[in-house]
């Protein structure tokens, strides 16, 4: 079964760069990658926070948060 | 031709977690992934810095640095 990888972003330039490079580099054979724009899907901010996401862009793999560079704090997206 | 992805770390717990999840998630069909322990390979600190790496763990894909969470600053590894 594929593992879930969720890439949270907010459309910022730092986010777009990370999405194009890091999120796209993930092996789609082993991971089910979902891209979530928290600016457009504010209803999912809570889920990201619960996974430990403090800023975007961030990648949550198997429930663990990995913050990639710094675009915006999650507080700024509420 | 495969793109180069270099994962720089220093053996810290934050680094190990990122290596096991993020570096291992990269598609080996499309990327040639190299893992570099800067504590053991101090001669490569300069190369990492030149690519824009400020802290580890970090992933450099196609010459662009992506800092993943924060384990140690590159200054601490010199």
PDB file of N, CA, C and O in Angstrom, chain A residues 3 14 17-28 30-31 59 61-69, chain B residues 3 14 17-28 30-31 59 61-69:
ATOM      1  N   UNK A   3       2.239   4.922   0.834  1.00  0.00           N
ATOM      2  CA  UNK A   3       2.220   5.812   1.991  1.00  0.00           C
ATOM      3  C   UNK A   3       1.699   7.158   1.526  1.00  0.00           C
ATOM      4  O   UNK A   3       1.873   7.531   0.360  1.00  0.00           O
ATOM      5  N   UNK A  14       8.390  30.752  -2.366  1.00  0.00           N
ATOM      6  CA  UNK A  14       9.176  29.693  -1.721  1.00  0.00           C
ATOM      7  C   UNK A  14       8.424  28.356  -1.842  1.00  0.00           C
ATOM      8  O   UNK A  14       9.019  27.301  -2.078  1.00  0.00           O
ATOM      9  N   UNK A  17       8.563  26.901  -5.500  1.00  0.00           N
ATOM     10  CA  UNK A  17       9.863  26.290  -5.767  1.00  0.00           C
ATOM     11  C   UNK A  17       9.953  24.910  -5.113  1.00  0.00           C
ATOM     12  O   UNK A  17      10.363  23.928  -5.753  1.00  0.00           O
ATOM     13  N   UNK A  18       9.529  24.825  -3.855  1.00  0.00           N
ATOM     14  CA  UNK A  18       9.591  23.545  -3.140  1.00  0.00           C
ATOM     15  C   UNK A  18       8.641  22.526  -3.752  1.00  0.00           C
ATOM     16  O   UNK A  18       8.948  21.339  -3.831  1.00  0.00           O
ATOM     17  N   UNK A  19       7.491  23.017  -4.202  1.00  0.00           N
ATOM     18  CA  UNK A  19       6.528  22.102  -4.824  1.00  0.00           C
ATOM     19  C   UNK A  19       7.115  21.521  -6.107  1.00  0.00           C
ATOM     20  O   UNK A  19       7.073  20.312  -6.342  1.00  0.00           O
ATOM     21  N   UNK A  20       7.680  22.417  -6.920  1.00  0.00           N
ATOM     22  CA  UNK A  20       8.205  21.961  -8.206  1.00  0.00           C
ATOM     23  C   UNK A  20       9.389  21.024  -8.064  1.00  0.00           C
ATOM     24  O   UNK A  20       9.559  20.114  -8.869  1.00  0.00           O
ATOM     25  N   UNK A  21      10.203  21.243  -7.042  1.00  0.00           N
ATOM     26  CA  UNK A  21      11.371  20.387  -6.895  1.00  0.00           C
ATOM     27  C   UNK A  21      11.156  19.236  -5.930  1.00  0.00           C
ATOM     28  O   UNK A  21      11.271  18.083  -6.316  1.00  0.00           O
ATOM     29  N   UNK A  22      10.857  19.538  -4.688  1.00  0.00           N
ATOM     30  CA  UNK A  22      10.816  18.479  -3.673  1.00  0.00           C
ATOM     31  C   UNK A  22       9.569  17.596  -3.824  1.00  0.00           C
ATOM     32  O   UNK A  22       9.686  16.365  -3.913  1.00  0.00           O
ATOM     33  N   UNK A  23       8.388  18.221  -3.885  1.00  0.00           N
ATOM     34  CA  UNK A  23       7.162  17.408  -3.973  1.00  0.00           C
ATOM     35  C   UNK A  23       7.161  16.575  -5.257  1.00  0.00           C
ATOM     36  O   UNK A  23       6.753  15.416  -5.255  1.00  0.00           O
ATOM     37  N   UNK A  24       7.647  17.171  -6.346  1.00  0.00           N
ATOM     38  CA  UNK A  24       7.655  16.438  -7.622  1.00  0.00           C
ATOM     39  C   UNK A  24       8.713  15.338  -7.657  1.00  0.00           C
ATOM     40  O   UNK A  24       8.644  14.445  -8.504  1.00  0.00           O
ATOM     41  N   UNK A  25       9.698  15.431  -6.774  1.00  0.00           N
ATOM     42  CA  UNK A  25      10.783  14.437  -6.773  1.00  0.00           C
ATOM     43  C   UNK A  25      10.379  13.146  -6.063  1.00  0.00           C
ATOM     44  O   UNK A  25      11.058  12.124  -6.190  1.00  0.00           O
ATOM     45  N   UNK A  26       9.268  13.199  -5.323  1.00  0.00           N
ATOM     46  CA  UNK A  26       8.844  12.018  -4.551  1.00  0.00           C
ATOM     47  C   UNK A  26       8.377  10.904  -5.481  1.00  0.00           C
ATOM     48  O   UNK A  26       7.731  11.141  -6.504  1.00  0.00           O
ATOM     49  N   UNK A  27       8.747   9.717  -5.099  1.00  0.00           N
ATOM     50  CA  UNK A  27       8.437   8.532  -5.889  1.00  0.00           C
ATOM     51  C   UNK A  27       6.936   8.217  -5.831  1.00  0.00           C
ATOM     52  O   UNK A  27       6.419   7.766  -4.807  1.00  0.00           O
ATOM     53  N   UNK A  28       6.251   8.456  -6.926  1.00  0.00           N
ATOM     54  CA  UNK A  28       4.804   8.240  -6.989  1.00  0.00           C
ATOM     55  C   UNK A  28       4.432   6.759  -6.984  1.00  0.00           C
ATOM     56  O   UNK A  28       3.266   6.407  -6.806  1.00  0.00           O
ATOM     57  N   UNK A  30       5.636   4.735  -4.751  1.00  0.00           N
ATOM     58  CA  UNK A  30       5.578   4.362  -3.336  1.00  0.00           C
ATOM     59  C   UNK A  30       4.751   5.310  -2.481  1.00  0.00           C
ATOM     60  O   UNK A  30       4.326   4.952  -1.393  1.00  0.00           O
ATOM     61  N   UNK A  31       4.541   6.536  -2.997  1.00  0.00           N
ATOM     62  CA  UNK A  31       3.820   7.532  -2.218  1.00  0.00           C
ATOM     63  C   UNK A  31       2.641   8.119  -2.992  1.00  0.00           C
ATOM     64  O   UNK A  31       2.751   8.394  -4.187  1.00  0.00           O
ATOM     65  N   UNK A  59       6.017  19.292   4.195  1.00  0.00           N
ATOM     66  CA  UNK A  59       5.660  17.982   3.665  1.00  0.00           C
ATOM     67  C   UNK A  59       5.381  17.101   4.872  1.00  0.00           C
ATOM     68  O   UNK A  59       6.188  17.050   5.799  1.00  0.00           O
ATOM     69  N   UNK A  61       4.936  13.329   5.823  1.00  0.00           N
ATOM     70  CA  UNK A  61       5.066  11.955   5.342  1.00  0.00           C
ATOM     71  C   UNK A  61       4.849  11.026   6.525  1.00  0.00           C
ATOM     72  O   UNK A  61       5.506  11.163   7.549  1.00  0.00           O
ATOM     73  N   UNK A  62       3.917  10.100   6.351  1.00  0.00           N
ATOM     74  CA  UNK A  62       3.592   9.140   7.406  1.00  0.00           C
ATOM     75  C   UNK A  62       3.352   9.859   8.731  1.00  0.00           C
ATOM     76  O   UNK A  62       3.795   9.415   9.781  1.00  0.00           O
ATOM     77  N   UNK A  63       2.683  11.005   8.669  1.00  0.00           N
ATOM     78  CA  UNK A  63       2.322  11.740   9.869  1.00  0.00           C
ATOM     79  C   UNK A  63       3.400  12.635  10.455  1.00  0.00           C
ATOM     80  O   UNK A  63       3.148  13.369  11.397  1.00  0.00           O
ATOM     81  N   UNK A  64       4.615  12.587   9.892  1.00  0.00           N
ATOM     82  CA  UNK A  64       5.722  13.415  10.402  1.00  0.00           C
ATOM     83  C   UNK A  64       5.878  14.675   9.551  1.00  0.00           C
ATOM     84  O   UNK A  64       5.933  14.581   8.319  1.00  0.00           O
ATOM     85  N   UNK A  65       5.978  15.855  10.205  1.00  0.00           N
ATOM     86  CA  UNK A  65       6.106  17.101   9.435  1.00  0.00           C
ATOM     87  C   UNK A  65       7.562  17.438   9.094  1.00  0.00           C
ATOM     88  O   UNK A  65       8.449  17.332   9.948  1.00  0.00           O
ATOM     89  N   UNK A  66       7.773  17.825   7.884  1.00  0.00           N
ATOM     90  CA  UNK A  66       9.094  18.285   7.426  1.00  0.00           C
ATOM     91  C   UNK A  66       8.892  19.660   6.793  1.00  0.00           C
ATOM     92  O   UNK A  66       8.261  19.780   5.744  1.00  0.00           O
ATOM     93  N   UNK A  67       9.412  20.683   7.468  1.00  0.00           N
ATOM     94  CA  UNK A  67       9.290  22.051   6.977  1.00  0.00           C
ATOM     95  C   UNK A  67      10.400  22.286   5.978  1.00  0.00           C
ATOM     96  O   UNK A  67      11.569  22.010   6.271  1.00  0.00           O
ATOM     97  N   UNK A  68      10.057  22.790   4.825  1.00  0.00           N
ATOM     98  CA  UNK A  68      11.037  22.978   3.758  1.00  0.00           C
ATOM     99  C   UNK A  68      11.228  24.475   3.521  1.00  0.00           C
ATOM    100  O   UNK A  68      10.308  25.161   3.043  1.00  0.00           O
ATOM    101  N   UNK A  69      12.392  24.975   3.880  1.00  0.00           N
ATOM    102  CA  UNK A  69      12.650  26.416   3.830  1.00  0.00           C
ATOM    103  C   UNK A  69      11.538  27.135   4.597  1.00  0.00           C
ATOM    104  O   UNK A  69      10.910  26.539   5.476  1.00  0.00           O
TER     105      UNK A  69
ATOM    106  N   UNK B   3      18.662  13.568 -12.633  1.00  0.00           N
ATOM    107  CA  UNK B   3      19.053  14.807 -11.955  1.00  0.00           C
ATOM    108  C   UNK B   3      19.755  14.422 -10.661  1.00  0.00           C
ATOM    109  O   UNK B   3      19.481  13.378 -10.086  1.00  0.00           O
ATOM    110  N   UNK B  14      17.348  15.038  14.057  1.00  0.00           N
ATOM    111  CA  UNK B  14      16.489  15.687  13.052  1.00  0.00           C
ATOM    112  C   UNK B  14      16.933  15.253  11.650  1.00  0.00           C
ATOM    113  O   UNK B  14      16.114  15.005  10.756  1.00  0.00           O
ATOM    114  N   UNK B  17      15.880  11.528  10.861  1.00  0.00           N
ATOM    115  CA  UNK B  17      14.458  11.449  10.533  1.00  0.00           C
ATOM    116  C   UNK B  17      14.211  11.928   9.098  1.00  0.00           C
ATOM    117  O   UNK B  17      13.504  11.278   8.326  1.00  0.00           O
ATOM    118  N   UNK B  18      14.810  13.054   8.746  1.00  0.00           N
ATOM    119  CA  UNK B  18      14.625  13.600   7.394  1.00  0.00           C
ATOM    120  C   UNK B  18      15.232  12.681   6.348  1.00  0.00           C
ATOM    121  O   UNK B  18      14.685  12.509   5.257  1.00  0.00           O
ATOM    122  N   UNK B  19      16.361  12.061   6.701  1.00  0.00           N
ATOM    123  CA  UNK B  19      16.992  11.161   5.741  1.00  0.00           C
ATOM    124  C   UNK B  19      16.102   9.956   5.491  1.00  0.00           C
ATOM    125  O   UNK B  19      15.863   9.557   4.359  1.00  0.00           O
ATOM    126  N   UNK B  20      15.581   9.391   6.605  1.00  0.00           N
ATOM    127  CA  UNK B  20      14.776   8.188   6.460  1.00  0.00           C
ATOM    128  C   UNK B  20      13.480   8.441   5.717  1.00  0.00           C
ATOM    129  O   UNK B  20      12.992   7.576   5.002  1.00  0.00           O
ATOM    130  N   UNK B  21      12.905   9.626   5.909  1.00  0.00           N
ATOM    131  CA  UNK B  21      11.631   9.884   5.252  1.00  0.00           C
ATOM    132  C   UNK B  21      11.775  10.627   3.931  1.00  0.00           C
ATOM    133  O   UNK B  21      11.361  10.136   2.903  1.00  0.00           O
ATOM    134  N   UNK B  22      12.355  11.823   3.974  1.00  0.00           N
ATOM    135  CA  UNK B  22      12.358  12.660   2.775  1.00  0.00           C
ATOM    136  C   UNK B  22      13.355  12.160   1.727  1.00  0.00           C
ATOM    137  O   UNK B  22      12.993  11.940   0.565  1.00  0.00           O
ATOM    138  N   UNK B  23      14.600  11.941   2.146  1.00  0.00           N
ATOM    139  CA  UNK B  23      15.606  11.511   1.166  1.00  0.00           C
ATOM    140  C   UNK B  23      15.233  10.151   0.563  1.00  0.00           C
ATOM    141  O   UNK B  23      15.397   9.927  -0.638  1.00  0.00           O
ATOM    142  N   UNK B  24      14.692   9.274   1.394  1.00  0.00           N
ATOM    143  CA  UNK B  24      14.323   7.945   0.892  1.00  0.00           C
ATOM    144  C   UNK B  24      13.081   7.968   0.015  1.00  0.00           C
ATOM    145  O   UNK B  24      12.815   7.008  -0.710  1.00  0.00           O
ATOM    146  N   UNK B  25      12.292   9.042   0.131  1.00  0.00           N
ATOM    147  CA  UNK B  25      11.054   9.126  -0.651  1.00  0.00           C
ATOM    148  C   UNK B  25      11.303   9.563  -2.089  1.00  0.00           C
ATOM    149  O   UNK B  25      10.434   9.437  -2.950  1.00  0.00           O
ATOM    150  N   UNK B  26      12.508  10.070  -2.338  1.00  0.00           N
ATOM    151  CA  UNK B  26      12.815  10.577  -3.681  1.00  0.00           C
ATOM    152  C   UNK B  26      12.881   9.448  -4.696  1.00  0.00           C
ATOM    153  O   UNK B  26      13.380   8.364  -4.424  1.00  0.00           O
ATOM    154  N   UNK B  27      12.351   9.722  -5.847  1.00  0.00           N
ATOM    155  CA  UNK B  27      12.285   8.754  -6.929  1.00  0.00           C
ATOM    156  C   UNK B  27      13.680   8.476  -7.511  1.00  0.00           C
ATOM    157  O   UNK B  27      14.252   9.310  -8.214  1.00  0.00           O
ATOM    158  N   UNK B  28      14.194   7.291  -7.221  1.00  0.00           N
ATOM    159  CA  UNK B  28      15.541   6.914  -7.674  1.00  0.00           C
ATOM    160  C   UNK B  28      15.607   6.657  -9.178  1.00  0.00           C
ATOM    161  O   UNK B  28      16.690   6.559  -9.751  1.00  0.00           O
ATOM    162  N   UNK B  30      14.415   8.809 -11.297  1.00  0.00           N
ATOM    163  CA  UNK B  30      14.631  10.128 -11.902  1.00  0.00           C
ATOM    164  C   UNK B  30      15.776  10.908 -11.259  1.00  0.00           C
ATOM    165  O   UNK B  30      16.300  11.839 -11.864  1.00  0.00           O
ATOM    166  N   UNK B  31      16.133  10.520 -10.020  1.00  0.00           N
ATOM    167  CA  UNK B  31      17.170  11.265  -9.307  1.00  0.00           C
ATOM    168  C   UNK B  31      18.282  10.360  -8.821  1.00  0.00           C
ATOM    169  O   UNK B  31      18.032   9.249  -8.348  1.00  0.00           O
ATOM    170  N   UNK B  59      18.490  19.443   1.439  1.00  0.00           N
ATOM    171  CA  UNK B  59      18.484  18.699   0.189  1.00  0.00           C
ATOM    172  C   UNK B  59      18.774  19.705  -0.916  1.00  0.00           C
ATOM    173  O   UNK B  59      18.144  20.760  -0.971  1.00  0.00           O
ATOM    174  N   UNK B  61      18.616  20.064  -4.809  1.00  0.00           N
ATOM    175  CA  UNK B  61      18.131  19.435  -6.041  1.00  0.00           C
ATOM    176  C   UNK B  61      18.357  20.415  -7.172  1.00  0.00           C
ATOM    177  O   UNK B  61      17.930  21.567  -7.091  1.00  0.00           O
ATOM    178  N   UNK B  62      19.044  19.941  -8.199  1.00  0.00           N
ATOM    179  CA  UNK B  62      19.344  20.768  -9.364  1.00  0.00           C
ATOM    180  C   UNK B  62      19.957  22.104  -8.932  1.00  0.00           C
ATOM    181  O   UNK B  62      19.613  23.160  -9.458  1.00  0.00           O
ATOM    182  N   UNK B  63      20.816  22.056  -7.905  1.00  0.00           N
ATOM    183  CA  UNK B  63      21.517  23.257  -7.462  1.00  0.00           C
ATOM    184  C   UNK B  63      20.751  24.149  -6.508  1.00  0.00           C
ATOM    185  O   UNK B  63      21.303  25.124  -6.002  1.00  0.00           O
ATOM    186  N   UNK B  64      19.479  23.839  -6.241  1.00  0.00           N
ATOM    187  CA  UNK B  64      18.675  24.663  -5.335  1.00  0.00           C
ATOM    188  C   UNK B  64      18.631  24.039  -3.941  1.00  0.00           C
ATOM    189  O   UNK B  64      18.354  22.842  -3.815  1.00  0.00           O
ATOM    190  N   UNK B  65      18.892  24.849  -2.886  1.00  0.00           N
ATOM    191  CA  UNK B  65      18.863  24.293  -1.529  1.00  0.00           C
ATOM    192  C   UNK B  65      17.465  24.303  -0.900  1.00  0.00           C
ATOM    193  O   UNK B  65      16.739  25.284  -1.010  1.00  0.00           O
ATOM    194  N   UNK B  66      17.132  23.182  -0.267  1.00  0.00           N
ATOM    195  CA  UNK B  66      15.873  23.075   0.474  1.00  0.00           C
ATOM    196  C   UNK B  66      16.222  22.602   1.862  1.00  0.00           C
ATOM    197  O   UNK B  66      16.681  21.474   2.034  1.00  0.00           O
ATOM    198  N   UNK B  67      16.056  23.504   2.825  1.00  0.00           N
ATOM    199  CA  UNK B  67      16.355  23.171   4.217  1.00  0.00           C
ATOM    200  C   UNK B  67      15.154  22.453   4.794  1.00  0.00           C
ATOM    201  O   UNK B  67      14.026  22.922   4.658  1.00  0.00           O
ATOM    202  N   UNK B  68      15.390  21.322   5.429  1.00  0.00           N
ATOM    203  CA  UNK B  68      14.296  20.504   5.948  1.00  0.00           C
ATOM    204  C   UNK B  68      14.365  20.503   7.475  1.00  0.00           C
ATOM    205  O   UNK B  68      15.294  19.943   8.066  1.00  0.00           O
ATOM    206  N   UNK B  69      13.393  21.169   8.085  1.00  0.00           N
ATOM    207  CA  UNK B  69      13.419  21.368   9.538  1.00  0.00           C
ATOM    208  C   UNK B  69      14.776  21.979   9.912  1.00  0.00           C
ATOM    209  O   UNK B  69      15.422  22.621   9.065  1.00  0.00           O
TER     210      UNK B  69
END
